[in-house]
């Protein structure tokens, strides 16, 4: 049996896609291995979102090439977003035998069969229909508690800095029945949490002759699978998150109280230039609505420092928005120009690197303080945690997330992975709640 090894980079959608690839290749007799040294096929499922993500892959290609040189017949493939963006440029290196974009994974077995040392395989066609709806992913998580379910692919927004619409193609939603079936299936296998994935889950829309299903309705259906199945989702777009979604969350206790709501910037001028289609005020109003309906809702975000023409004043607006909202956690990045995007074509990347770095550091420092404040607010609270596994620091303790997505660590007390456990928050760091059993 041939063995496949896959390294996954980038977002959760790629983690989910890697599971689809294992499933497709598994049906054709390829086994899965976690050791590159024994693999017949080495794949990297890649990300193009920032230049440093791609630089990392170039480094890995060199490592893979050593395997090719030592072991004849090993196939090296680049799949995912970087494959879609760079296409045959990857083959030109002579170090890659296979290039496959995110919508072409069904053709991987055929491509692999055709590959010879001087005949590489490539498929980078994007599709308007492919959702891999009928494919049961091979779960690669280790805990057996929490599963990703992809509910849509692609993105129809054109945020001016972002490469995703070019690498993932047009937005399409997956049949809700196949989503609910997958949720039932993982629940029966012992999973207790699903995370519904899409670039903009709020624009999920399925239309057939019989029905129209929007994201709020999909949430209700997945949450109805079983009260013991927790439902999470990512990513929400501030322009599209509706009152109906917020109220649906509040009405079903097993939909987790956490929203990842990327703001990108606190300056309306920057948001316009980024083509995010909302203003600072709109964003703050959405946050106010979420907190009015669910005062205990966790909020996390993404921020970009140093986008084209960003002034000190724009930057201060980002800091003041973060100060005002008080996110639990944030992914924070320096702007990285991506070839072919609207911003790359129309705006000079004119914030000097040292200014970007300084602004990013200010953003990180502020977030560390606000994050700690947010974790401190939970001191003394009673929370319900879904046990994910032993704590990394102390194997006698367990860890798992509360509904608001904060990581909790607590004494095992005979509890098992997959149990729901009530805890009391005793102390915290800026990323963990340290708890006792309630
Ligand atoms: N669909 C999600 C985000 C997907 S990309 C959304 O709309 O929010 C994940 C994050 O990467 C983005 O939220 C953004 O903060 C960051 N990002 C995307 N393009 C970037 C770029 N060119 N430079 C720096 N950060 C970028
Ligand atoms: Fe990129 Fe914007 Fe689409 Fe998110 S919504 S993937 S940032 S284009
Ligand atoms: Fe990266 Fe593609 Fe995801 S560019 S962030 S892997 S959609």
Coordinates of C-alpha atoms and ligand atoms in Angstrom, one line a residue:
X1 CA 0.0 0.0 0.0
X2 CA 1.3 3.5 -0.9
X3 CA 1.5 6.0 1.9
X4 CA 0.6 9.6 1.9
X5 CA 2.0 12.3 4.3
X6 CA 0.3 15.7 4.4
X7 CA 1.5 18.9 6.1
X8 CA -1.2 21.5 6.5
X9 CA -0.7 25.2 6.6
X10 CA -3.1 28.2 6.8
X11 CA -6.6 28.4 8.0
X12 CA -9.0 25.8 9.4
X13 CA -10.5 25.4 6.0
X14 CA -7.2 23.8 5.0
X15 CA -7.3 21.4 8.0
X16 CA -10.8 20.4 6.7
X17 CA -9.6 20.1 3.1
X18 CA -6.7 17.8 4.2
X19 CA -9.3 15.5 5.8
X20 CA -11.1 15.5 2.4
X21 CA -7.9 14.6 0.6
X22 CA -7.1 11.7 2.9
X23 CA -10.6 10.5 2.3
X24 CA -10.3 10.7 -1.5
X25 CA -6.9 9.1 -1.6
X26 CA -7.9 6.5 1.0
X27 CA -10.7 5.2 -1.3
X28 CA -8.0 4.6 -3.9
X29 CA -5.9 2.5 -1.6
X30 CA -3.5 5.1 -0.2
X31 CA -2.8 4.8 3.5
X32 CA -2.1 7.8 5.8
X33 CA 1.3 8.2 7.5
X34 CA 2.5 10.8 10.0
X35 CA 6.1 10.2 9.1
X36 CA 7.6 11.9 6.0
X37 CA 10.4 9.3 5.9
X38 CA 8.1 6.5 5.0
X39 CA 5.8 8.4 2.6
X40 CA 5.5 7.6 -1.1
X41 CA 3.6 10.8 -1.6
X42 CA 4.5 14.0 0.3
X43 CA 1.9 16.8 0.1
X44 CA 1.8 20.3 1.5
X45 CA -1.6 21.9 1.7
X46 CA -0.6 25.5 1.5
X47 CA -1.6 29.1 2.3
X48 CA -1.0 32.3 0.3
X49 CA -2.6 34.8 2.6
X50 CA 0.7 36.6 3.6
X51 CA 4.1 36.5 2.0
X52 CA 5.7 34.8 5.0
X53 CA 3.2 31.9 4.7
X54 CA 4.5 31.3 1.2
X55 CA 8.2 31.7 2.2
X56 CA 7.7 28.9 4.8
X57 CA 6.5 26.6 2.0
X58 CA 9.5 27.4 -0.2
X59 CA 11.6 26.3 2.7
X60 CA 9.6 23.0 3.1
X61 CA 10.0 22.3 -0.7
X62 CA 13.8 22.2 -0.1
X63 CA 13.3 19.7 2.7
X64 CA 10.9 17.6 0.6
X65 CA 13.5 17.7 -2.2
X66 CA 16.1 16.0 0.1
X67 CA 13.6 13.1 0.4
X68 CA 13.2 12.9 -3.3
X69 CA 17.0 12.7 -3.7
X70 CA 17.4 10.0 -1.1
X71 CA 14.4 7.8 -2.0
X72 CA 13.7 7.3 -5.7
X73 CA 10.1 7.5 -6.8
X74 CA 8.9 9.8 -4.0
X75 CA 6.3 12.2 -5.3
X76 CA 6.2 15.8 -3.9
X77 CA 3.0 17.8 -4.3
X78 CA 1.8 21.3 -3.5
X79 CA -1.9 21.6 -3.1
X80 CA -4.2 24.4 -1.8
X81 CA -4.0 28.1 -2.1
X82 CA -0.4 28.5 -3.1
X83 CA -0.8 25.9 -5.8
X84 CA -3.8 27.9 -7.2
X85 CA -1.9 31.1 -7.1
X86 CA 1.5 30.1 -8.5
X87 CA 0.3 27.2 -10.8
X88 CA 3.1 25.9 -13.1
X89 CA 5.7 28.3 -11.5
X90 CA 5.9 25.6 -8.8
X91 CA 6.7 22.9 -11.4
X92 CA 9.4 25.1 -13.0
X93 CA 11.5 24.6 -9.9
X94 CA 11.9 20.9 -10.9
X95 CA 11.4 20.0 -7.2
X96 CA 7.6 19.6 -7.4
X97 CA 5.8 16.8 -9.3
X98 CA 2.2 17.7 -8.5
X99 CA 0.2 20.9 -8.3
X100 CA -3.5 20.8 -7.4
X101 CA -5.8 23.7 -6.5
X102 CA -8.5 23.6 -3.8
X103 CA -11.3 22.5 -6.2
X104 CA -9.4 19.7 -7.9
X105 CA -8.9 17.2 -5.1
X106 CA -11.2 14.6 -6.7
X107 CA -8.7 14.3 -9.5
X108 CA -5.7 13.6 -7.2
X109 CA -5.8 9.8 -7.7
X110 CA -5.8 10.2 -11.5
X111 CA -3.1 12.9 -11.4
X112 CA -0.9 10.7 -9.1
X113 CA -1.2 7.7 -11.5
X114 CA 0.0 9.7 -14.5
X115 CA 3.0 11.2 -12.8
X116 CA 6.5 10.1 -14.0
X117 CA 9.9 11.7 -13.3
X118 CA 9.6 13.9 -16.4
X119 CA 5.9 14.3 -16.5
X120 CA 4.4 16.2 -13.6
X121 CA 0.7 16.5 -12.9
X122 CA -1.3 19.8 -12.6
X123 CA -5.0 20.7 -12.1
X124 CA -5.8 24.2 -10.9
X125 CA -9.3 24.6 -12.3
X126 CA -11.7 26.4 -10.0
X127 CA -15.3 25.3 -9.8
X128 CA -18.6 27.1 -9.2
X129 CA -20.2 23.9 -7.7
X130 CA -17.6 21.8 -5.9
X131 CA -18.3 21.5 -2.1
X132 CA -17.1 17.9 -1.6
X133 CA -20.6 17.5 0.0
X134 CA -20.7 13.7 -0.4
X135 CA -17.2 13.0 0.9
X136 CA -16.8 11.9 4.5
X137 CA -13.6 13.5 5.7
X138 CA -11.0 11.3 7.5
X139 CA -10.8 13.1 10.8
X140 CA -7.2 14.0 11.6
X141 CA -7.7 15.6 15.0
X142 CA -6.2 13.8 17.8
X143 CA -8.8 14.3 20.5
X144 CA -11.9 12.8 18.9
X145 CA -14.1 15.5 20.5
X146 CA -14.1 18.4 18.2
X147 CA -14.6 18.2 14.4
X148 CA -14.5 20.8 11.6
X149 CA -17.4 20.8 9.0
X150 CA -17.0 22.9 5.9
X151 CA -20.3 24.5 5.0
X152 CA -19.2 26.6 2.1
X153 CA -16.2 27.3 -0.1
X154 CA -14.8 30.4 -1.9
X155 CA -15.5 34.0 -1.2
X156 CA -17.4 36.7 -3.1
X157 CA -16.0 39.6 -1.2
X158 CA -13.2 41.6 -2.7
X159 CA -11.4 42.9 0.3
X160 CA -8.7 44.8 -1.5
X161 CA -5.8 43.3 0.5
X162 CA -6.9 39.7 0.2
X163 CA -5.8 36.9 -2.1
X164 CA -8.4 34.3 -0.9
X165 CA -11.1 35.1 -3.6
X166 CA -8.4 34.4 -6.2
X167 CA -7.1 31.2 -4.7
X168 CA -10.5 29.8 -3.6
X169 CA -12.8 31.1 -6.3
X170 CA -16.5 32.0 -6.1
X171 CA -18.6 31.5 -3.0
X172 CA -20.8 28.4 -3.0
X173 CA -22.8 26.9 -0.1
X174 CA -23.1 23.2 0.6
X175 CA -26.3 21.3 0.8
X176 CA -27.6 21.7 4.4
X177 CA -28.8 18.0 4.5
X178 CA -25.3 16.8 3.9
X179 CA -24.0 19.2 6.6
X180 CA -26.6 17.9 9.2
X181 CA -25.8 14.3 8.2
X182 CA -22.1 14.9 8.8
X183 CA -22.9 16.5 12.2
X184 CA -25.1 13.4 13.2
X185 CA -22.4 11.1 12.0
X186 CA -19.6 12.7 14.1
X187 CA -21.9 12.9 17.1
X188 CA -22.5 9.1 16.8
X189 CA -18.8 8.6 16.6
X190 CA -18.4 10.3 20.0
X191 CA -17.6 13.9 18.9
X192 CA -19.2 16.5 21.1
X193 CA -18.4 19.7 19.2
X194 CA -18.6 20.8 15.5
X195 CA -17.2 24.0 14.0
X196 CA -18.9 25.1 10.9
X197 CA -16.4 26.7 8.5
X198 CA -16.6 29.3 5.8
X199 CA -14.8 32.5 4.8
X200 CA -18.1 34.4 5.5
X201 CA -20.5 32.0 7.2
X202 CA -23.2 34.8 7.5
X203 CA -23.7 34.7 3.7
X204 CA -24.4 31.0 3.7
X205 CA -27.4 30.5 1.5
X206 CA -28.9 27.3 0.1
X207 CA -31.7 27.4 -2.4
X208 CA -33.6 24.4 -3.9
X209 CA -37.1 24.0 -5.2
X210 CA -38.3 22.9 -1.8
X211 CA -36.5 25.3 0.6
X212 CA -34.3 28.3 1.2
X213 CA -31.8 27.9 4.1
X214 CA -29.8 30.8 5.5
X215 CA -27.1 30.6 8.1
X216 CA -29.4 31.1 11.1
X217 CA -31.6 28.2 9.9
X218 CA -28.5 26.1 9.3
X219 CA -27.4 26.8 12.9
X220 CA -30.8 25.8 14.2
X221 CA -30.7 22.5 12.3
X222 CA -27.2 21.6 13.3
X223 CA -27.9 22.6 17.0
X224 CA -31.0 20.4 16.9
X225 CA -28.9 17.3 16.1
X226 CA -28.4 16.8 19.9
X227 CA -28.3 19.1 22.9
X228 CA -25.0 17.5 23.8
X229 CA -23.4 18.6 20.5
X230 CA -21.8 22.0 20.8
X231 CA -21.9 24.1 17.7
X232 CA -19.2 26.7 16.8
X233 CA -18.7 28.6 13.6
X234 CA -16.0 30.7 11.9
X235 CA -15.7 33.3 10.2
X236 CA -18.4 35.9 10.7
X237 CA -18.3 39.1 8.6
X238 CA -19.3 42.3 10.4
X239 CA -21.2 43.5 7.4
X240 CA -23.3 40.4 7.2
X241 CA -23.8 39.1 10.8
X242 CA -27.6 39.5 11.3
X243 CA -29.8 40.0 14.3
X244 CA -31.4 36.6 13.4
X245 CA -28.1 34.8 13.8
X246 CA -27.4 36.6 17.1
X247 CA -30.8 35.7 18.4
X248 CA -30.6 32.1 17.2
X249 CA -27.4 31.8 19.1
X250 CA -29.0 33.1 22.3
X251 CA -32.0 30.8 21.9
X252 CA -30.0 27.5 21.8
X253 CA -27.7 26.8 24.7
X254 CA -25.5 24.4 22.7
X255 CA -24.6 27.1 20.2
X256 CA -21.4 28.4 21.8
X257 CA -21.2 32.0 23.0
X258 CA -18.3 33.0 20.9
X259 CA -18.0 35.1 17.7
X260 CA -14.8 35.6 15.7
X261 CA -15.5 38.9 14.1
X262 CA -12.5 40.3 12.2
X263 CA -12.4 44.1 12.3
X264 CA -9.1 44.6 10.4
X265 CA -9.0 48.3 11.3
X266 CA -10.7 50.8 13.5
X267 CA -10.5 53.6 11.0
X268 CA -13.5 54.0 8.6
X269 CA -11.2 55.5 6.0
X270 CA -9.0 52.4 6.1
X271 CA -12.1 50.1 6.1
X272 CA -13.4 51.8 2.9
X273 CA -10.0 51.4 1.3
X274 CA -10.0 47.8 2.3
X275 CA -13.5 47.4 0.8
X276 CA -14.8 45.8 4.0
X277 CA -18.2 47.5 3.4
X278 CA -18.8 48.6 7.0
X279 CA -17.7 51.6 9.1
X280 CA -16.2 51.8 12.6
X281 CA -19.6 52.8 13.9
X282 CA -21.3 49.8 12.2
X283 CA -18.8 47.4 13.7
X284 CA -19.3 48.9 17.2
X285 CA -23.1 48.7 16.8
X286 CA -22.8 45.0 15.9
X287 CA -20.7 44.4 19.0
X288 CA -23.2 46.3 21.1
X289 CA -26.1 44.2 19.7
X290 CA -24.2 41.0 20.4
X291 CA -23.5 42.0 24.0
X292 CA -27.1 43.2 24.6
X293 CA -28.4 39.8 23.5
X294 CA -25.6 37.7 25.0
X295 CA -23.7 39.6 27.7
X296 CA -21.4 36.6 28.2
X297 CA -20.4 36.2 24.5
X298 CA -16.7 35.8 23.8
X299 CA -15.4 38.1 21.0
X300 CA -12.2 37.6 19.1
X301 CA -10.9 39.4 16.0
X302 CA -8.2 39.9 13.3
X303 CA -6.3 43.1 12.9
X304 CA -4.0 44.3 10.1
X305 CA -1.4 47.0 10.9
X306 CA 0.1 49.3 8.2
X307 CA -2.3 48.9 5.3
X308 CA -1.7 51.3 2.4
X309 CA -1.6 55.0 3.3
X310 CA -2.4 54.2 7.0
X311 CA -1.6 57.3 9.1
X312 CA -0.8 57.6 12.8
X313 CA -4.4 58.8 13.2
X314 CA -5.8 55.7 11.5
X315 CA -3.6 53.6 13.7
X316 CA -4.8 55.3 16.8
X317 CA -8.4 54.6 15.7
X318 CA -7.6 50.9 15.6
X319 CA -6.1 51.1 19.1
X320 CA -9.1 53.0 20.5
X321 CA -11.5 50.5 18.9
X322 CA -9.6 47.7 20.6
X323 CA -9.6 49.6 23.8
X324 CA -13.4 50.1 23.6
X325 CA -14.3 46.5 22.6
X326 CA -11.8 44.6 24.7
X327 CA -11.4 41.5 22.6
X328 CA -10.6 38.2 24.4
X329 CA -8.0 37.3 21.8
X330 CA -6.9 38.6 18.4
X331 CA -4.8 37.5 15.4
X332 CA -2.7 40.5 14.5
X333 CA -0.7 40.9 11.3
X334 CA 1.4 43.4 9.4
X335 CA 0.0 44.2 6.0
X336 CA 1.6 42.0 3.3
X337 CA 1.0 43.0 -0.3
X338 CA -0.4 40.1 -2.3
X339 CA 0.2 40.2 -6.1
X340 CA -2.9 40.6 -8.2
X341 CA -5.2 42.0 -5.4
X342 CA -7.0 45.3 -5.8
X343 CA -4.6 46.9 -3.3
X344 CA -1.5 45.7 -5.1
X345 CA -2.8 47.0 -8.4
X346 CA -4.1 50.4 -7.1
X347 CA -2.4 51.5 -3.9
X348 CA 1.3 51.8 -3.1
X349 CA 2.5 49.7 -0.1
X350 CA 3.8 52.9 1.4
X351 CA 3.9 52.3 5.2
X352 CA 7.6 51.7 5.9
X353 CA 8.4 48.3 7.4
X354 CA 9.7 49.7 10.7
X355 CA 6.5 51.7 11.1
X356 CA 4.4 48.6 10.4
X357 CA 6.4 46.7 13.0
X358 CA 6.1 49.4 15.6
X359 CA 2.3 49.8 15.1
X360 CA 1.9 46.0 15.2
X361 CA 3.8 45.9 18.5
X362 CA 1.6 48.6 19.9
X363 CA -1.5 46.6 18.8
X364 CA -0.1 43.4 20.4
X365 CA 0.8 45.1 23.6
X366 CA -2.7 46.6 23.9
X367 CA -4.3 43.3 23.1
X368 CA -2.2 41.5 25.8
X369 CA -3.5 43.9 28.4
X370 CA -7.1 43.8 27.2
X371 CA -7.0 40.0 26.9
X372 CA -5.9 39.6 30.4
X373 CA -8.6 42.1 31.6
X374 CA -11.2 40.0 29.7
X375 CA -9.9 36.7 31.3
X376 CA -9.9 38.4 34.7
X377 CA -13.6 39.2 34.3
X378 CA -14.3 35.5 34.5
X379 CA -12.7 35.0 37.9
X380 CA -15.2 33.4 40.3
X381 CA -17.6 32.3 37.5
X382 CA -19.0 28.9 37.1
X383 CA -18.4 27.6 33.6
X384 CA -19.2 24.4 31.7
X385 CA -16.2 22.9 29.9
X386 CA -16.0 20.2 27.3
X387 CA -13.0 18.1 28.1
X388 CA -10.5 17.9 25.2
X389 CA -7.6 16.1 26.8
X390 CA -4.8 16.3 29.3
X391 CA -3.3 19.7 30.1
X392 CA 0.0 20.3 28.3
X393 CA 1.7 21.6 31.4
X394 CA 0.5 19.0 33.9
X395 CA -0.7 15.6 32.7
X396 CA -2.7 15.2 35.9
X397 CA -4.9 18.1 34.9
X398 CA -7.4 18.3 32.0
X399 CA -8.1 21.1 29.6
X400 CA -11.0 22.1 27.5
X401 CA -13.0 25.2 26.3
X402 CA -15.8 27.0 27.9
X403 CA -18.7 28.1 25.7
X404 CA -17.0 31.5 25.3
X405 CA -14.0 29.7 23.7
X406 CA -11.6 30.4 26.6
X407 CA -9.2 27.5 27.4
X408 CA -9.7 26.1 30.9
X409 CA -7.3 23.9 32.9
X410 CA -8.6 22.0 35.9
X411 CA -8.0 18.8 38.1
X412 CA -9.0 15.6 36.3
X413 CA -11.1 14.3 39.2
X414 CA -11.9 11.1 37.2
X415 CA -13.4 13.0 34.2
X416 CA -12.8 11.7 30.7
X417 CA -12.2 13.3 27.3
X418 CA -15.7 14.3 25.8
X419 CA -17.3 14.9 29.3
X420 CA -19.0 18.1 30.2
X421 CA -17.6 19.4 33.5
X422 CA -18.6 22.3 35.6
X423 CA -15.7 24.4 37.0
X424 CA -15.1 27.5 39.0
X425 CA -12.5 30.0 37.7
X426 CA -9.8 30.5 40.4
X427 CA -7.1 32.5 38.5
X428 CA -5.9 33.2 35.0
X429 CA -3.2 34.1 32.5
X430 CA -4.0 36.1 29.3
X431 CA -4.8 32.8 27.5
X432 CA -6.0 30.3 30.1
X433 CA -8.5 30.1 32.9
X434 CA -7.2 28.1 35.8
X435 CA -10.2 26.4 37.5
X436 CA -11.3 24.1 40.3
X437 CA -14.1 21.5 39.9
X438 CA -17.5 22.9 40.9
Ligands
LIG1 N1 -12.7 35.6 5.6 C1 -12.1 36.1 6.8 C2 -10.6 36.1 6.8 C3 -9.8 35.2 6.0 S1 -8.0 35.6 5.9 C4 -12.6 37.5 7.0 O1 -13.1 38.1 6.1 O2 -12.5 38.0 8.1 C5 -7.6 35.7 7.7 C6 -7.0 37.0 8.1 O3 -5.8 37.2 7.4 C7 -7.9 38.2 7.7 O4 -8.9 38.4 8.6 C8 -6.8 39.3 7.7 O5 -6.7 39.9 9.0 C9 -5.5 38.6 7.4 N2 -5.1 39.0 6.1 C10 -5.6 38.7 4.9 N3 -4.9 39.2 3.9 C11 -3.9 39.9 4.4 C12 -2.8 40.6 3.9 N4 -2.6 40.8 2.6 N5 -1.8 41.1 4.8 C13 -2.0 40.9 6.1 N6 -3.0 40.2 6.7 C14 -3.9 39.7 5.8
LIG2 FE1 -10.6 37.7 2.2 FE2 -12.5 39.5 2.6 FE3 -13.2 37.1 1.6 FE4 -12.3 37.4 4.1 S1 -14.2 38.3 3.3 S2 -11.7 35.8 2.7 S3 -10.8 39.0 4.1 S4 -11.9 38.7 0.6
LIG3 FE1 -4.6 30.8 3.5 FE2 -6.1 29.9 1.6 FE3 -7.0 29.8 4.1 S1 -4.8 31.6 1.5 S2 -6.0 31.5 5.0 S3 -5.2 28.7 3.3 S4 -8.2 30.1 2.3

